[in-house]
Coordinates of C-alpha atoms and ligand atoms in Angstrom, one line a residue:
X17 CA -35.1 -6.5 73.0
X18 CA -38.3 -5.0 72.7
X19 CA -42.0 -6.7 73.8
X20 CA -44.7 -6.3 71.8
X21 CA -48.5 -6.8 73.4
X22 CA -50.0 -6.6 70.7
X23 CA -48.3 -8.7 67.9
X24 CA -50.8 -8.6 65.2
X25 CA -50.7 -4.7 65.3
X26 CA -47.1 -5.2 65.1
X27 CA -46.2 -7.4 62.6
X28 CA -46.0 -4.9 59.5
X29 CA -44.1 -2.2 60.8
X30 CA -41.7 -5.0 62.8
X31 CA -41.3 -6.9 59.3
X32 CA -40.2 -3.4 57.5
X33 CA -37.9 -2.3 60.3
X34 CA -36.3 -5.6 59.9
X35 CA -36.1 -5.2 56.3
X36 CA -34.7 -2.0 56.4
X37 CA -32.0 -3.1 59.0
X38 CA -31.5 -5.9 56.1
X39 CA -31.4 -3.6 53.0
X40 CA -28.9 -1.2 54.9
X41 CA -26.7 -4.2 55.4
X42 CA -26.7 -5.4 52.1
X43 CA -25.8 -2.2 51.1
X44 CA -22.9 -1.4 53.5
X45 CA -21.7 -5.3 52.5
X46 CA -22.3 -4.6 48.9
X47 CA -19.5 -1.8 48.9
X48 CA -17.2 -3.5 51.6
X49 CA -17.2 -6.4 49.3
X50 CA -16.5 -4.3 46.5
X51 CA -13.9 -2.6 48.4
X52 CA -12.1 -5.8 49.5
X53 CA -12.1 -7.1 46.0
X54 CA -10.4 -4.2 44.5
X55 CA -8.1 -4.5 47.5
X56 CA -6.9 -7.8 46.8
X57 CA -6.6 -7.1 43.1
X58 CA -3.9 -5.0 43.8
X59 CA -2.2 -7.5 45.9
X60 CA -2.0 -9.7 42.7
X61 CA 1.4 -11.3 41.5
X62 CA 0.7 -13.7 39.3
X63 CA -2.2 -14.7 36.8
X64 CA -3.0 -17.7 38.6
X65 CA -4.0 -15.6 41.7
X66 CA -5.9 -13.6 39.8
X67 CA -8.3 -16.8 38.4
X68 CA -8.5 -17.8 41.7
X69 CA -9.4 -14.4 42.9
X70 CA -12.3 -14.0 40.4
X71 CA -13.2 -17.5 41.6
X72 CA -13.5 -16.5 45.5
X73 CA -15.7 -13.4 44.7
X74 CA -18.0 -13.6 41.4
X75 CA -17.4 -18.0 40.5
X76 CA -21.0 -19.8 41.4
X77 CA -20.7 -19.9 44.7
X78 CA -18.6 -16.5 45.1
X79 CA -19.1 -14.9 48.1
X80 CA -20.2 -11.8 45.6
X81 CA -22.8 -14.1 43.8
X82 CA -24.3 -15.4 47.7
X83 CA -24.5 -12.1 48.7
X84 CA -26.4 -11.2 45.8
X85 CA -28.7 -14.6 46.0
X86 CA -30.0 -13.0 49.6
X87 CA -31.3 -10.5 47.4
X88 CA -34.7 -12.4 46.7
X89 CA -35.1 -12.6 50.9
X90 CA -35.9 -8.7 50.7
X91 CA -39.3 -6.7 50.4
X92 CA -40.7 -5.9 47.4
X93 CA -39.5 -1.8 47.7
X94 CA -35.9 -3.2 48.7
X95 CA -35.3 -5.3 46.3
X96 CA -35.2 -3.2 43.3
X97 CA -33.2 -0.3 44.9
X98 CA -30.7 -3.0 46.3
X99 CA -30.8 -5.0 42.7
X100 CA -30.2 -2.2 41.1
X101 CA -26.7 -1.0 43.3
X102 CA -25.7 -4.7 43.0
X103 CA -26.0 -5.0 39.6
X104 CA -23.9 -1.6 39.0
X105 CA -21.5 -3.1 41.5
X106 CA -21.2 -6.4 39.6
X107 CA -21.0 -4.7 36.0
X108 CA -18.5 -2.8 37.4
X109 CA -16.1 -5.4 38.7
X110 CA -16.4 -7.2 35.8
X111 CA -15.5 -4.7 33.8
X112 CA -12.2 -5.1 36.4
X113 CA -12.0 -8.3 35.8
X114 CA -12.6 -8.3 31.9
X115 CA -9.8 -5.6 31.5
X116 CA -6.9 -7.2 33.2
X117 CA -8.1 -10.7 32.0
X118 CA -7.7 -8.7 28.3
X119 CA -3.8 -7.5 29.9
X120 CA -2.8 -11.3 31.1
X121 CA -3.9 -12.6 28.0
X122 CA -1.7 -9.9 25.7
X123 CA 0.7 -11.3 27.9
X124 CA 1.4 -8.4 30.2
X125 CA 3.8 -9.2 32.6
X126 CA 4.0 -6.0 34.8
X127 CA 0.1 -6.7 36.4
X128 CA 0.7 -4.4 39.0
X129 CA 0.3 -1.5 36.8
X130 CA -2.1 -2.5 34.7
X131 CA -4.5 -2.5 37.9
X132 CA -5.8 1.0 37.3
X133 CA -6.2 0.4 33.7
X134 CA -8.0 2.8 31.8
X135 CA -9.7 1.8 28.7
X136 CA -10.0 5.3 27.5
X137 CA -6.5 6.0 27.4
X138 CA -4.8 6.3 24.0
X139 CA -3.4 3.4 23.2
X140 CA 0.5 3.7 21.1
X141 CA -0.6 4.6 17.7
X142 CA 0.6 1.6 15.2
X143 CA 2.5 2.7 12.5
X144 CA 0.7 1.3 9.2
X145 CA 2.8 1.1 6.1
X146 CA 2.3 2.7 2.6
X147 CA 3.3 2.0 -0.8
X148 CA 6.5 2.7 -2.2
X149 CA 6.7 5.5 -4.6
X150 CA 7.8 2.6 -7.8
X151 CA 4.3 1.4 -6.9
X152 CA 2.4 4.5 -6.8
X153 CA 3.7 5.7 -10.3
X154 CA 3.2 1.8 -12.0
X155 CA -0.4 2.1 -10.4
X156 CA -0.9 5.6 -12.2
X157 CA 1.1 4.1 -15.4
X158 CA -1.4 0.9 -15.0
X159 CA -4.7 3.1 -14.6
X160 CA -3.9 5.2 -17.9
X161 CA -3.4 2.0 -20.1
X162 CA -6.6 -0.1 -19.0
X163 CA -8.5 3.0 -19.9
X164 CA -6.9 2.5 -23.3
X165 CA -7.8 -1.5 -23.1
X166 CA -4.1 -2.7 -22.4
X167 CA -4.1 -5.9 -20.2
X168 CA -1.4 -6.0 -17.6
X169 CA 0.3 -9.2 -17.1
X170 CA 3.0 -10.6 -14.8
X171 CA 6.1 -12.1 -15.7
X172 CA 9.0 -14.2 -14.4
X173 CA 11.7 -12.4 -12.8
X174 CA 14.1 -15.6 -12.8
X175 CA 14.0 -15.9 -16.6
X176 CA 15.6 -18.1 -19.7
X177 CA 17.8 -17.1 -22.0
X178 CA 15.7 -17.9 -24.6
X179 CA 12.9 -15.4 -23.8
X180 CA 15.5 -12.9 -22.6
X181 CA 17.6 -12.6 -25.6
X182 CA 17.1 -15.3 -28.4
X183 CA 13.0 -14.5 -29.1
X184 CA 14.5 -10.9 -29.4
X185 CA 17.0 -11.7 -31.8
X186 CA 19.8 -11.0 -29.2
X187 CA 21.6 -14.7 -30.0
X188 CA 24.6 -15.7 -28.4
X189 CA 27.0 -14.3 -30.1
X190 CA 25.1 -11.1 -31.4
X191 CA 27.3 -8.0 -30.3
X192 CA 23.9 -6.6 -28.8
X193 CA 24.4 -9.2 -25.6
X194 CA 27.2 -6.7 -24.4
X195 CA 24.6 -4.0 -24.2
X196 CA 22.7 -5.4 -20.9
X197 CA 25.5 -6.7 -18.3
X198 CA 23.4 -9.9 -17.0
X199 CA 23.8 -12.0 -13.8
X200 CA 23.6 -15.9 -15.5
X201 CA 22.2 -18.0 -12.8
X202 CA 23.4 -21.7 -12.2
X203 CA 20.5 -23.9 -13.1
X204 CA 19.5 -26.9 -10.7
X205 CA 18.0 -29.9 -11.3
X206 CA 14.7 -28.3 -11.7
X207 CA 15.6 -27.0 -14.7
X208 CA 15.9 -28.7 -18.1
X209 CA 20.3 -28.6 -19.1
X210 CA 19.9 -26.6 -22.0
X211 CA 17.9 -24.0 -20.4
X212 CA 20.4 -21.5 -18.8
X213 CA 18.5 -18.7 -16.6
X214 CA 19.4 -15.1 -16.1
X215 CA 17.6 -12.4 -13.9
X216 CA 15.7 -10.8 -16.8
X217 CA 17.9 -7.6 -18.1
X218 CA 14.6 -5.9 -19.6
X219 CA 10.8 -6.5 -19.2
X220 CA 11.1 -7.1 -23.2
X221 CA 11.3 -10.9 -22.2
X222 CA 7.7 -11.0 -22.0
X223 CA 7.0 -9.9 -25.6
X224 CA 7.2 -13.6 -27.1
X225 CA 5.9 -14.9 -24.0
X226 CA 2.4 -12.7 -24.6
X227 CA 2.4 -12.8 -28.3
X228 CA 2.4 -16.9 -27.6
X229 CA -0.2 -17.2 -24.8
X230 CA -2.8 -14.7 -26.3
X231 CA -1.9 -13.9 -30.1
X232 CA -3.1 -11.0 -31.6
X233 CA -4.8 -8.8 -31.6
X234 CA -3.0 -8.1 -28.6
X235 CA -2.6 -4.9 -26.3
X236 CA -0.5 -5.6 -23.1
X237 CA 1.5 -4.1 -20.8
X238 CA 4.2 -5.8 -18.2
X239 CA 5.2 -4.1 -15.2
X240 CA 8.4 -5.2 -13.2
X241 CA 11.5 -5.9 -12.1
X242 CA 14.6 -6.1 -14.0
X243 CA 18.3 -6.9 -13.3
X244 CA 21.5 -5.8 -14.6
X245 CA 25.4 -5.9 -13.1
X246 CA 25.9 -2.1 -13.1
X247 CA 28.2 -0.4 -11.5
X248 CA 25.9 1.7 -9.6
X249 CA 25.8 5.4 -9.7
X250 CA 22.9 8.5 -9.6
X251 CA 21.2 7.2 -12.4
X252 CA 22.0 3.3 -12.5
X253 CA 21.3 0.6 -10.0
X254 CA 21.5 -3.1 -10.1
X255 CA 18.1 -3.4 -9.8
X256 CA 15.0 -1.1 -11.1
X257 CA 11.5 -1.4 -12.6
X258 CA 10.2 -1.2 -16.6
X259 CA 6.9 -1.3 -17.9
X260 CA 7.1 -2.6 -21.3
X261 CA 4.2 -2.3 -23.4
X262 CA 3.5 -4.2 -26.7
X263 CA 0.4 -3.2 -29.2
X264 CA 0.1 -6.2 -32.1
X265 CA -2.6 -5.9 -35.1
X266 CA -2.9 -5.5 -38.7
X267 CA -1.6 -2.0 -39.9
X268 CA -0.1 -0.7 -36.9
X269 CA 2.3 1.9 -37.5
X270 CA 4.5 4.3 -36.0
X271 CA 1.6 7.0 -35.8
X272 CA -0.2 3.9 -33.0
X273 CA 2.8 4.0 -31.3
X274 CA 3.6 8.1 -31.0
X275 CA -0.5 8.4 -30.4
X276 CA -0.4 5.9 -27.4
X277 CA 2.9 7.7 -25.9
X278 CA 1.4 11.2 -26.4
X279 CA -1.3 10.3 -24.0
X280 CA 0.6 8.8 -21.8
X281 CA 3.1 11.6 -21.1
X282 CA 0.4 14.2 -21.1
X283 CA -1.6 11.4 -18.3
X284 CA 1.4 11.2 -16.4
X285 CA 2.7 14.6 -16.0
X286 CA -0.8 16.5 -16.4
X287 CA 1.2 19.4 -18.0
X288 CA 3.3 20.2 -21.0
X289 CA 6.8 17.6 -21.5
X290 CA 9.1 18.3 -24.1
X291 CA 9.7 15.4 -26.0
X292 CA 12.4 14.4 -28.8
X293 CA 12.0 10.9 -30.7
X294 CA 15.6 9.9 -31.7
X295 CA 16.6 7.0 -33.5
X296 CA 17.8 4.0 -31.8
X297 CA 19.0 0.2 -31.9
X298 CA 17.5 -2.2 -30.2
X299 CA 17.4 -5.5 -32.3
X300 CA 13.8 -6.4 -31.6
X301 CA 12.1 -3.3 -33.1
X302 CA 12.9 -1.9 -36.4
X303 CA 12.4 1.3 -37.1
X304 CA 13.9 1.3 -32.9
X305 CA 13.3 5.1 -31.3
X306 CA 14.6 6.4 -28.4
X307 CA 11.9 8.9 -26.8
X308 CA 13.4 11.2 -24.4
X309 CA 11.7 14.2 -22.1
X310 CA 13.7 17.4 -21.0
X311 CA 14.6 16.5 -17.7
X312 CA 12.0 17.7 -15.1
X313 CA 14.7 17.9 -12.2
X314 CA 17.1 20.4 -13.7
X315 CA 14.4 21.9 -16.1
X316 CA 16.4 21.1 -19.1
X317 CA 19.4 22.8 -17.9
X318 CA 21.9 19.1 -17.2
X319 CA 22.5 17.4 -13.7
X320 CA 23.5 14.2 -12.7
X321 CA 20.3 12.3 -13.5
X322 CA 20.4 13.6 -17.3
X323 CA 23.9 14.8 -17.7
X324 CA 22.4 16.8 -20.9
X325 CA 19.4 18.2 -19.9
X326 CA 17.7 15.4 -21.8
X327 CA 16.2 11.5 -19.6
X328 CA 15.9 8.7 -22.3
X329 CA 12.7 7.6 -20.7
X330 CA 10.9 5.4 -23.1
X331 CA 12.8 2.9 -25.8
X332 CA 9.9 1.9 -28.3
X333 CA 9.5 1.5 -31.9
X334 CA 7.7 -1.2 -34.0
X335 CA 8.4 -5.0 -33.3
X336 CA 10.8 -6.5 -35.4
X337 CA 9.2 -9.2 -38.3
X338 CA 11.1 -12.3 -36.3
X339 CA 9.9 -11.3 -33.0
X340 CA 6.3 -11.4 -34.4
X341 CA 7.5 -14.8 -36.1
X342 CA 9.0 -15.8 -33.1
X343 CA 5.6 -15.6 -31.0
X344 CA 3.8 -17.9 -33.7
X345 CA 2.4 -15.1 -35.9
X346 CA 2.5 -14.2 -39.8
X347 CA 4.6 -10.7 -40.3
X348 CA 3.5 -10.3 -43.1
X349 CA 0.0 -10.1 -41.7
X350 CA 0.9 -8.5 -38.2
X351 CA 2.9 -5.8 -37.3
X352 CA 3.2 -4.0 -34.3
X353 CA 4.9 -1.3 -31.8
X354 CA 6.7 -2.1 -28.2
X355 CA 8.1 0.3 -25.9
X356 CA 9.7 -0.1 -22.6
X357 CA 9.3 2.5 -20.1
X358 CA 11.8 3.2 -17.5
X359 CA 9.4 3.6 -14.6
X360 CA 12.2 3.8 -11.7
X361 CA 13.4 7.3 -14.4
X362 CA 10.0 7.8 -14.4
X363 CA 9.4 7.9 -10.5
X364 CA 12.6 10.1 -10.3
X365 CA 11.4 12.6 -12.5
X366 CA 7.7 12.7 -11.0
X367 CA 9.3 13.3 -7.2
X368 CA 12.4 15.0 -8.5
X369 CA 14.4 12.5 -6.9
X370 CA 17.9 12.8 -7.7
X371 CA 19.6 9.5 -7.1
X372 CA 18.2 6.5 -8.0
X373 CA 20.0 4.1 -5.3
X374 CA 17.4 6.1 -2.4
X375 CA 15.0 4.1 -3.9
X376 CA 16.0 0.6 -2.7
X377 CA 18.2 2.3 0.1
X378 CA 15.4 0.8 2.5
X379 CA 16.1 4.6 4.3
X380 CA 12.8 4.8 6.6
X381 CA 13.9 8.9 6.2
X382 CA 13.3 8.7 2.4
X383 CA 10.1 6.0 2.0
X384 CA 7.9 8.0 4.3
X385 CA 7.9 11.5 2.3
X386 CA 5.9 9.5 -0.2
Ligands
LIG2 N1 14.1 -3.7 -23.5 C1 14.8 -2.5 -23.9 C2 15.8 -2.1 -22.8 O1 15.6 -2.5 -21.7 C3 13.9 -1.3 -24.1 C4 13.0 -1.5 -25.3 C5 11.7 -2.1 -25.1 C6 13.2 -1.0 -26.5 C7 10.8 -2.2 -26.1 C8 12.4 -1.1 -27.6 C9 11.2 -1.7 -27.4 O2 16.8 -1.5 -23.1

């Protein structure tokens, strides 16, 4: 030990070689500490141990935290400089500590190797979904008839007979009943007895359903599902989508009704479709049309989707007097048109798809080329 005469001329430079000797400790046990900590993080087996750890080293009375608390003891120069690398130290084993706390939490079982994590590695990309092609197309179909001031309303897929067929004039024992093959659904208690539900055959079940709730004048179209026991093929499925549309006002004609379709097609496809109007029967319209455009997979030329070279795409004509009577109104004042698009023939023909069952297949190979 060294002897100093002269203490008073001493005391500075004594007080700063002490200091120094201090400062250089704290350092070297600033790192060791460090060191030792990320040691015995490696060492960790189970979550518990790794509370406890962060307990021992940076919990109140850590021995990281009393090592920094000796911090104050230092001179003025020191303590800054040793702050300063004790703070970085701390952030850093935080940062340690926040990251696997973030992995126990997520539930990761394997803590060993989630040690060295590394924030900036990519994580697995999540695979995010995207609409169905039915639902791109009715989004388009709905976007061209709000521009034209059509409403768009929802309907019951689990329907009654009576909106189904008898408001369209299809009674029980009408002939037309044998044109949609329908799955009749026991009723429960729920129900009222008379009421016997099918899984609606066409969209058209909504017509008296609208024509009731809102009256006229009336513009309104009704996107959705529809249900029929086919036996399936390229063009038929047990299941597929309509948008029906129904236009009711004094002195609508036939003209409203080829006007509306013309701009629809010419939305839809954005170039030239041939079209052919055809007469049809359908016992809610009269005149009934069947509008049909030259098949856009083939190019007119007949395949299995048109068979002819011609897609019956949109059934329309102008609604029938009882229909408009049925919904509460005065034919004689009201008329009206209705249509009722195909939109899964429609979806076909936009993507060229040539079998209709891909569409519900659930095939992740086909959804995700949309
Ligand atoms: N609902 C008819 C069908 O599915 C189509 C249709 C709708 C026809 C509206 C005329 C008017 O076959």
């Amino acid at each position: 030990m060294k002897v100093f005469n002269n203490l008073s001329n001493r005391i500075y430079p004594v007080r700063e070689s002490i200091n120094n000797n201090l400062s250089n400790g704290m350092k070297e046990e600033l790192k060791n500490i460090k060191e030792k900590i990320l040691a015995e993080i490696k060492k960790i087996n189970l979550p518990e141990e790794f509370y406890d750890l962060e307990k021992k080293y940076l919990g109140r009375k850590g021995e990281f935290t009393k090592l920094t608390k000796s911090i104050k003891d230092l001179t003025q120069e020191q303590k800054p400089i040793i702050g300063k690398l004790a703070n970085e130290i701390k952030i850093e084993l935080e940062e340690v500590f926040s990251n696997l706390k973030g992995n126990i939490e997520e539930g990761f079982d394997d803590l060993k190797n989630r040690i060295n994590f590394d924030a900036t590695i990519q994580s697995k990309k999540k695979e995010v979904g995207h609409l169905h092609p039915n639902t791109i197309i009715q989004n388009e179909v709905v976007d061209i008839f709000s521009s034209m001031g059509f409403m768009v309303l929802d309907g019951p897929e689990l329907e009654s007979e009576y909106y189904n067929f008898e408001t369209l004039n299809v009674l029980s024992t009408h002939p037309a009943r044998d044109m949609q093959d329908t799955y009749f659904i026991k009723t429960d208690k729920n129900f009222k007895k008379s009421e016997k539900l099918v899984l609606r055959t066409h969209t058209s079940a909504m017509q008296v359903r609208a024509i009731e709730e809102f009256g006229a004048p009336l513009r309104a179209i009704f996107p959705g599902k529809c249900f029929r026991n086919e036996a399936t093929d390229a063009s038929h499925d047990n299941t597929f989508y309509q948008l029906e549309g129904l236009m009711i006002d004094k002195n609508i004609s036939i003209s409203n009704l080829v006007a509306v379709m013309s701009t629809l097609l010419a939305e839809i496809f954005k170039k030239d479709v041939k079209t052919r109007l055809r007469p049809g029967y359908f016992p809610f319209v009269e005149p009934g049309f069947e509008l049909d455009i030259n098949c856009l997979i083939c190019g007119g030329k007949g395949c299995s989707v048109c068979g002819d070279g011609w897609v019956e795409l949109i059934p329309c004509g102008l609604v029938h007097p009882q229909v408009i009577k049925n919904g509460g109104l005065d034919p004689q004042e009201y008329s009206g048109f209705a249509f009722g698009m195909g939109l899964t023939r429609l979806v076909m023909m936009r993507y060229g798809i040539n079998d209709i069952r891909l569409l519900q297949s659930g095939d992740l190979r086909f959804t995700k080329q949309f």
